[in-house]
Each structure stands twice: as structure tokens, then as C-alpha cells.
PDB file of C-alpha atoms in Angstrom:
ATOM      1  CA  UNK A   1     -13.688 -23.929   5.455  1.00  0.00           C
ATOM      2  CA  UNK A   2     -10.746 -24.203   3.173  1.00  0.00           C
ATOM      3  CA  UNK A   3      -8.182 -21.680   2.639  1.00  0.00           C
ATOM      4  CA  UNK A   4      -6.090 -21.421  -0.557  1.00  0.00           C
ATOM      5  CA  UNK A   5      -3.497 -19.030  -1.843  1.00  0.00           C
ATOM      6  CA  UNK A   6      -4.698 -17.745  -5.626  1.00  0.00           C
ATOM      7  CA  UNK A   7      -3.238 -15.018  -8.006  1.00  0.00           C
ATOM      8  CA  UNK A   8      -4.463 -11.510  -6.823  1.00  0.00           C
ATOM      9  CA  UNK A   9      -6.700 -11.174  -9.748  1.00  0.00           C
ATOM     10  CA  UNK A  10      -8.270 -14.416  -9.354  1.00  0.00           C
ATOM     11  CA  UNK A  11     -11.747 -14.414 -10.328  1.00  0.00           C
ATOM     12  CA  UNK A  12     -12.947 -15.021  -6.697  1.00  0.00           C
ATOM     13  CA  UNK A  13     -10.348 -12.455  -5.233  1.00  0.00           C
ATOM     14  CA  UNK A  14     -11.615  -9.907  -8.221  1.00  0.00           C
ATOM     15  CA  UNK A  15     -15.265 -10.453  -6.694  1.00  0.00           C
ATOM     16  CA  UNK A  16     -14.429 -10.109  -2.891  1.00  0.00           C
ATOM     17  CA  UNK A  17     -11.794  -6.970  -3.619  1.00  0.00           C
ATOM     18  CA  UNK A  18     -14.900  -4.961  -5.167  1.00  0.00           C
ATOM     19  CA  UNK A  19     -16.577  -6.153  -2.042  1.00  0.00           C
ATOM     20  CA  UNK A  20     -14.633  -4.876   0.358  1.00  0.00           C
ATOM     21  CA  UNK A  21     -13.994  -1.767  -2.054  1.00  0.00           C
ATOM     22  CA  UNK A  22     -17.892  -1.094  -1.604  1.00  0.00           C
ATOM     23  CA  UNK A  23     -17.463  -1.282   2.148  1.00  0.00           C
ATOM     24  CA  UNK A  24     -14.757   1.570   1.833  1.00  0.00           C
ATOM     25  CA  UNK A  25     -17.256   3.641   0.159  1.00  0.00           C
ATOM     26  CA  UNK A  26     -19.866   2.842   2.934  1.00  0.00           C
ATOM     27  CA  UNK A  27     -17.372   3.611   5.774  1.00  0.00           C
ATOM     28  CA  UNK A  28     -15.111   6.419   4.144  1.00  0.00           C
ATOM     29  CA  UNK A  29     -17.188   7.732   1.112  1.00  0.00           C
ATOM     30  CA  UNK A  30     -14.475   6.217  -0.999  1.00  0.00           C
ATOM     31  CA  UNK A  31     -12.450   3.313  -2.271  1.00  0.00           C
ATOM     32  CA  UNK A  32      -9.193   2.623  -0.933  1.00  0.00           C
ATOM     33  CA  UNK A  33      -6.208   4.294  -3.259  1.00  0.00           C
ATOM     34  CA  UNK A  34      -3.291   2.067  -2.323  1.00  0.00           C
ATOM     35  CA  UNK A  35      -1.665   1.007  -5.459  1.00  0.00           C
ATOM     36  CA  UNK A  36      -1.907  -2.770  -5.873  1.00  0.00           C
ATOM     37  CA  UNK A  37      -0.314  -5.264  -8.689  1.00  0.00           C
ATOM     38  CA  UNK A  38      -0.619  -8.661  -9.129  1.00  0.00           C
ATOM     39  CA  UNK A  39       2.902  -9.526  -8.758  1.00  0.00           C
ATOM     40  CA  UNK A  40       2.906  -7.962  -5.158  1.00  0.00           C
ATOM     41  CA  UNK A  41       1.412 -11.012  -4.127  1.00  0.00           C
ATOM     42  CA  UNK A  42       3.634 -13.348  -6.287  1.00  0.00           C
ATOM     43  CA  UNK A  43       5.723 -16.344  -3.479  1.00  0.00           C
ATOM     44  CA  UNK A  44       7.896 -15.559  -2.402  1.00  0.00           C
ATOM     45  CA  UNK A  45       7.210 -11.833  -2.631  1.00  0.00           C
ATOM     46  CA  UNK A  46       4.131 -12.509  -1.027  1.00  0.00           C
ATOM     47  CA  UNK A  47       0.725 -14.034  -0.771  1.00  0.00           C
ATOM     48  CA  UNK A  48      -3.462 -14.100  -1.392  1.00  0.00           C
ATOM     49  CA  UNK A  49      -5.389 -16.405   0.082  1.00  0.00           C
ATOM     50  CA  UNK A  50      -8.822 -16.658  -0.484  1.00  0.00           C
ATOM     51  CA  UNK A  51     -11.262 -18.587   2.372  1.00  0.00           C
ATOM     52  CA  UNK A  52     -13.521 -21.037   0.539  1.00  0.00           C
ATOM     53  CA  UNK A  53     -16.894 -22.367   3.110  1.00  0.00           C
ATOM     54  CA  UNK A  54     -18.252 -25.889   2.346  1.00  0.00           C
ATOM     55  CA  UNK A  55     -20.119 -25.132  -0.150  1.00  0.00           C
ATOM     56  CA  UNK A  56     -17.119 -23.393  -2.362  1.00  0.00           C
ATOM     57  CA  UNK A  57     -18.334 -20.091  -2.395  1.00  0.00           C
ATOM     58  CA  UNK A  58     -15.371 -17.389  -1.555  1.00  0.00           C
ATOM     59  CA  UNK A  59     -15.960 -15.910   2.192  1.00  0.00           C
ATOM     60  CA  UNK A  60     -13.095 -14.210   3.370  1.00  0.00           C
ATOM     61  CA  UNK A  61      -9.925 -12.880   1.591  1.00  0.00           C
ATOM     62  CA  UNK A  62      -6.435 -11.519   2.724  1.00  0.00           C
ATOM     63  CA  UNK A  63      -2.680 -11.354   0.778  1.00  0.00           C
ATOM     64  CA  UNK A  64       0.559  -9.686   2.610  1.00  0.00           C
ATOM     65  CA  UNK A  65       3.473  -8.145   0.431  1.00  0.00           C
ATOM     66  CA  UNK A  66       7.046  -7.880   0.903  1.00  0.00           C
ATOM     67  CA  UNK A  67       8.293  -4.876   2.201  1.00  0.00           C
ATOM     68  CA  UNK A  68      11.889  -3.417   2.663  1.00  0.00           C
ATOM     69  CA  UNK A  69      12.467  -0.378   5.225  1.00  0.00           C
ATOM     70  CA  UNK A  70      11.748   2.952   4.407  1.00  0.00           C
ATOM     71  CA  UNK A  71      12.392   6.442   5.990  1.00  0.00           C
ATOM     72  CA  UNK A  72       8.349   6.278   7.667  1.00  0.00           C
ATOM     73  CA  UNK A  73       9.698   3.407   9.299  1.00  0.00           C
ATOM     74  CA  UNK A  74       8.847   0.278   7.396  1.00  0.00           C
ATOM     75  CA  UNK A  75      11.789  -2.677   8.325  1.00  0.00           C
ATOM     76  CA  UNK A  76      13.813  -4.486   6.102  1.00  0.00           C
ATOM     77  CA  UNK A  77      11.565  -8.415   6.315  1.00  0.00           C
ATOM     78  CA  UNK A  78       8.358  -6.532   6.806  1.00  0.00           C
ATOM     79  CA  UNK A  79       5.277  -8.008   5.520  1.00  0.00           C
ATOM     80  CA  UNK A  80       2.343  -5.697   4.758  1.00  0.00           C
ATOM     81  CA  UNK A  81      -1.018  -7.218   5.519  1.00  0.00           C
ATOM     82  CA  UNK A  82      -3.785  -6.158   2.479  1.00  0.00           C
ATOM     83  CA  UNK A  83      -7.420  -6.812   2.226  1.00  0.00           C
ATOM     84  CA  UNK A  84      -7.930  -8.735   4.905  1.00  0.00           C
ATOM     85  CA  UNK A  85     -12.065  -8.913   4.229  1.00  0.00           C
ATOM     86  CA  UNK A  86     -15.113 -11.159   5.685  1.00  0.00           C
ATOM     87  CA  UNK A  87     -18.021 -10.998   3.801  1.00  0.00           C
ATOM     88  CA  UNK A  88     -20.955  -9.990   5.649  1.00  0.00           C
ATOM     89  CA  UNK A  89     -23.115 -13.091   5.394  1.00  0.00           C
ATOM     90  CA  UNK A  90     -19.743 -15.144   6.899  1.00  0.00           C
ATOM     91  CA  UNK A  91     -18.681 -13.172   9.746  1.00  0.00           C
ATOM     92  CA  UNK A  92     -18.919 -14.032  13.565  1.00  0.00           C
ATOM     93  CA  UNK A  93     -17.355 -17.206  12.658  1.00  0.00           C
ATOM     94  CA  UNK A  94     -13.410 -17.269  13.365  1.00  0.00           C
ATOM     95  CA  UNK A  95     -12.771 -16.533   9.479  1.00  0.00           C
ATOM     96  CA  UNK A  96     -10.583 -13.523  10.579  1.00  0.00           C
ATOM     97  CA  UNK A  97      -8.607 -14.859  12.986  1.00  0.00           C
ATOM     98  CA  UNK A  98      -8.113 -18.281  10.906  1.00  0.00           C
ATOM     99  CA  UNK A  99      -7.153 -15.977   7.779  1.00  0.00           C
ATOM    100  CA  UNK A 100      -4.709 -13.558  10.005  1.00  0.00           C
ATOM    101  CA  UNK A 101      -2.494 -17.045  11.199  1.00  0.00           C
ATOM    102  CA  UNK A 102      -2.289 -18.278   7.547  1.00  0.00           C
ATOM    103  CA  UNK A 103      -0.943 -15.359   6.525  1.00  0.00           C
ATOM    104  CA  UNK A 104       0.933 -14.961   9.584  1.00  0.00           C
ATOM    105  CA  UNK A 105       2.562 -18.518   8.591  1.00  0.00           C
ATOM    106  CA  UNK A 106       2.923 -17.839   5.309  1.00  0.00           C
ATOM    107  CA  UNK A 107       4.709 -14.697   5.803  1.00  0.00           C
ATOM    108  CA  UNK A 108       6.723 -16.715   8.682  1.00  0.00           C
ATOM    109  CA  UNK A 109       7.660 -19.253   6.210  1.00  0.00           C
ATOM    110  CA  UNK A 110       8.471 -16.920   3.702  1.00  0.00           C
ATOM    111  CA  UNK A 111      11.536 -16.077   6.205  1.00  0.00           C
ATOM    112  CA  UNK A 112       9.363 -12.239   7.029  1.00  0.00           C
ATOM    113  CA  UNK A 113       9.902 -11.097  10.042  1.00  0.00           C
ATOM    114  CA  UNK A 114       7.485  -8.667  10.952  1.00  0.00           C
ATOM    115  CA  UNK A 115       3.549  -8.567   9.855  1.00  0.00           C
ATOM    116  CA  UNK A 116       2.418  -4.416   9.285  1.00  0.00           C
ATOM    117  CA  UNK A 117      -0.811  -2.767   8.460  1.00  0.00           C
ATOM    118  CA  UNK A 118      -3.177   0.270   8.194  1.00  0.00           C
ATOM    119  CA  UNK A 119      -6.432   0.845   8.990  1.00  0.00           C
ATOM    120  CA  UNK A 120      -8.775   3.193   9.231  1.00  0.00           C
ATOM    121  CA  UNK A 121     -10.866   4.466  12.461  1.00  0.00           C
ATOM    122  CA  UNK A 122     -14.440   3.407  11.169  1.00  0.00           C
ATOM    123  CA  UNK A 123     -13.448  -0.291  11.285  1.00  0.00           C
ATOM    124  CA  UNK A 124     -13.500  -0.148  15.378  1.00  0.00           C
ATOM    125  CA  UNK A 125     -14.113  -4.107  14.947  1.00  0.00           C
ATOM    126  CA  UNK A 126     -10.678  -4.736  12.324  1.00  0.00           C
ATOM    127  CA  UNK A 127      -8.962  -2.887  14.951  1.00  0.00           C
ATOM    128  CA  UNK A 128      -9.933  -4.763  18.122  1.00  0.00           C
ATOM    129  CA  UNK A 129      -9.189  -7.617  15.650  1.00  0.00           C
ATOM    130  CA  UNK A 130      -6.088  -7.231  15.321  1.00  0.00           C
ATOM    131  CA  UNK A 131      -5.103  -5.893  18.657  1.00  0.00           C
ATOM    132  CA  UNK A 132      -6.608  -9.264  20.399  1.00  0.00           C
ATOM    133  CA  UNK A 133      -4.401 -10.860  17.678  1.00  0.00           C
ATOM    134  CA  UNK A 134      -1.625  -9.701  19.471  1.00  0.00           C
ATOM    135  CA  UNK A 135      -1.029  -6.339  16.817  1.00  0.00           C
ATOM    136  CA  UNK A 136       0.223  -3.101  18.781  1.00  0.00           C
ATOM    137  CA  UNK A 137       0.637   0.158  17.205  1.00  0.00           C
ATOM    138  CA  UNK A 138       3.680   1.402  15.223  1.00  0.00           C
ATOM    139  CA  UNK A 139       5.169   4.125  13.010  1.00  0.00           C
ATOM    140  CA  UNK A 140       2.856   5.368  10.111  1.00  0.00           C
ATOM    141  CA  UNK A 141       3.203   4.336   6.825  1.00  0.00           C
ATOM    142  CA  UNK A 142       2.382   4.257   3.337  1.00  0.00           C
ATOM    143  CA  UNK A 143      -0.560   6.298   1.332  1.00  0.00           C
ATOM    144  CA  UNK A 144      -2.723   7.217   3.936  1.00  0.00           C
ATOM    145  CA  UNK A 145       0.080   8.459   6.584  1.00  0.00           C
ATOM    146  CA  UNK A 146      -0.963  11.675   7.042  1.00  0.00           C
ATOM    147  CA  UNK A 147      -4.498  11.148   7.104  1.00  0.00           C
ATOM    148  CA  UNK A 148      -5.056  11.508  11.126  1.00  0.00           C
ATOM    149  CA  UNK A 149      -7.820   8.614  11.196  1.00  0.00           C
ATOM    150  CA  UNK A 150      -5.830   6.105   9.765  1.00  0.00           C
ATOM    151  CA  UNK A 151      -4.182   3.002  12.482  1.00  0.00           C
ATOM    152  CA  UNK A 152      -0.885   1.621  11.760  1.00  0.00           C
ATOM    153  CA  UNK A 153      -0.349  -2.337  13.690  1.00  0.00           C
ATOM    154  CA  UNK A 154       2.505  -4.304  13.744  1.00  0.00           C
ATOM    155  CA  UNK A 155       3.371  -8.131  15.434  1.00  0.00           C
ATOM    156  CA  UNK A 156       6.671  -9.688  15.271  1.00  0.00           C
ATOM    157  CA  UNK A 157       6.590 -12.916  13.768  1.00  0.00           C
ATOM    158  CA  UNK A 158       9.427 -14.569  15.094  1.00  0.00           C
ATOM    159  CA  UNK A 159       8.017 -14.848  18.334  1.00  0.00           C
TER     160      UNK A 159
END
């Protein structure tokens, strides 16, 4: 496995997003809402990596995007985790974990202090994910703030 950073709307990162966009729909009954642009994941603003196995064919995706603090209690040198996705076919293998520490070290590098995200309650395995990954909750965020099943995860980075 091989993972690369790429443009958000790489063709690959296009292909997985409507993946994991589909997976929404199955879980929730709809796509997730949260405004995303291109330039969000622009270094050193940010990142999207894409997860390549040995046979080239995109597996597992994930970007983070600058954030600055806000009154829901985002920090100034936060770095918002996004579409961190496994496709089906590719999971059980370590993909998630090996994604979440290169963006962890991206972010890291990129001087970020602290990795957030949100999640929602019908991904019980994202959530034990990213609580073995050392992720504990924090304040709630964002779009989907007031929506009582959504999980809100942060890890300091300069640990």
C-alpha cells in the first residue's frame, strides 16, 4: 500500500467521496451536508491523501483542513479530520489506522496542533477507531452540532 496526497477532486478521491457518500445514505438515509472546497485541502491549509493497494486501485481516503477557533470551541491550530473512508472490499487490514498517522503527520508537520472530528453514532466501528487511536471526546462543532447522534473527537498532536 502506498499513500499519496492528491487535489480533493482528484479523479480517484471523486470516486471514493461518492463512496463513502453512498454509505451515509445507507447509515443515515442521507449524504453528508458539510460544505467542502477544493482549496480546503490545499498545503499548507491542509491535506487529501488517497491509499493506493498494489495493484493501484484507490482503497482508502482521508484529507484534514485548517481550522481557527470558534465560539463552539474549535482552537486556533486545529486540524479537522474529513472523509476518512475504507472501502469495503479493503477493510480489516490496518488501512485506517495507517491513513489516521499520515494525516496525523501531515497535520503535525504542517505546525497543527490539535487533530478534531465528527461522527455520527451508526459508525460504532469509526468511533472505537478513533478512540483506540488515542481520540477522546470534546466540544461540538460544526454542521451537525445539534444533531444529538453526532460524536465530536479530538487528540493533541504535539504529544
Amino acid at each position: 500500500m502506498r499513500i499519496v496526497p492528491v487535489p480533493y477532486d482528484h479523479p480517484d478521491a471523486v470516486k471514493l467521496d461518492e463512496l463513502v457518500q453512498l454509505e451515509y445514505v445507507e447509515r443515515y438515509g442521507e449524504s453528508d451536508a458539510s460544505p467542502m472546497d477544493p482549496a480546503h485541502f490545499e498545503p499548507p491549509h491542509g491535506v487529501y491523501l488517497l491509499a493506493y493497494d498494489e495493484d493501484e486501485v484507490p482503497v482508502a481516503t482521508g484529507g484534514w483542513r485548517a481550522k481557527s477557533a470558534t465560539p463552539e470551541g474549535l482552537r486556533d491550530g486545529d486540524a479537522e479530520m474529513k472523509r476518512m473512508f475504507v472501502v469495503r472490499e479493503a477493510r480489516g487490514r490496518g488501512l485506517a489506522r495507517a491513513m489516521i498517522a499520515a494525516l496525523e503527520d501531515s497535520a503535525r508537520a504542517a505546525g497543527r496542533l490539535r487533530m478534531v472530528l465528527e461522527t455520527g453514532g451508526e459508525q460504532p466501528e469509526a468511533i472505537a477507531l478513533y478512540q483506540s487511536s488515542g481520540y477522546a471526546p470534546t466540544d461540538r462543532f460544526g454542521l451537525y452540532r445539534n444533531e444529538a447522534d453526532a460524536q465530536y473527537f479530538a487528540k493533541d498532536l504535539q504529544e
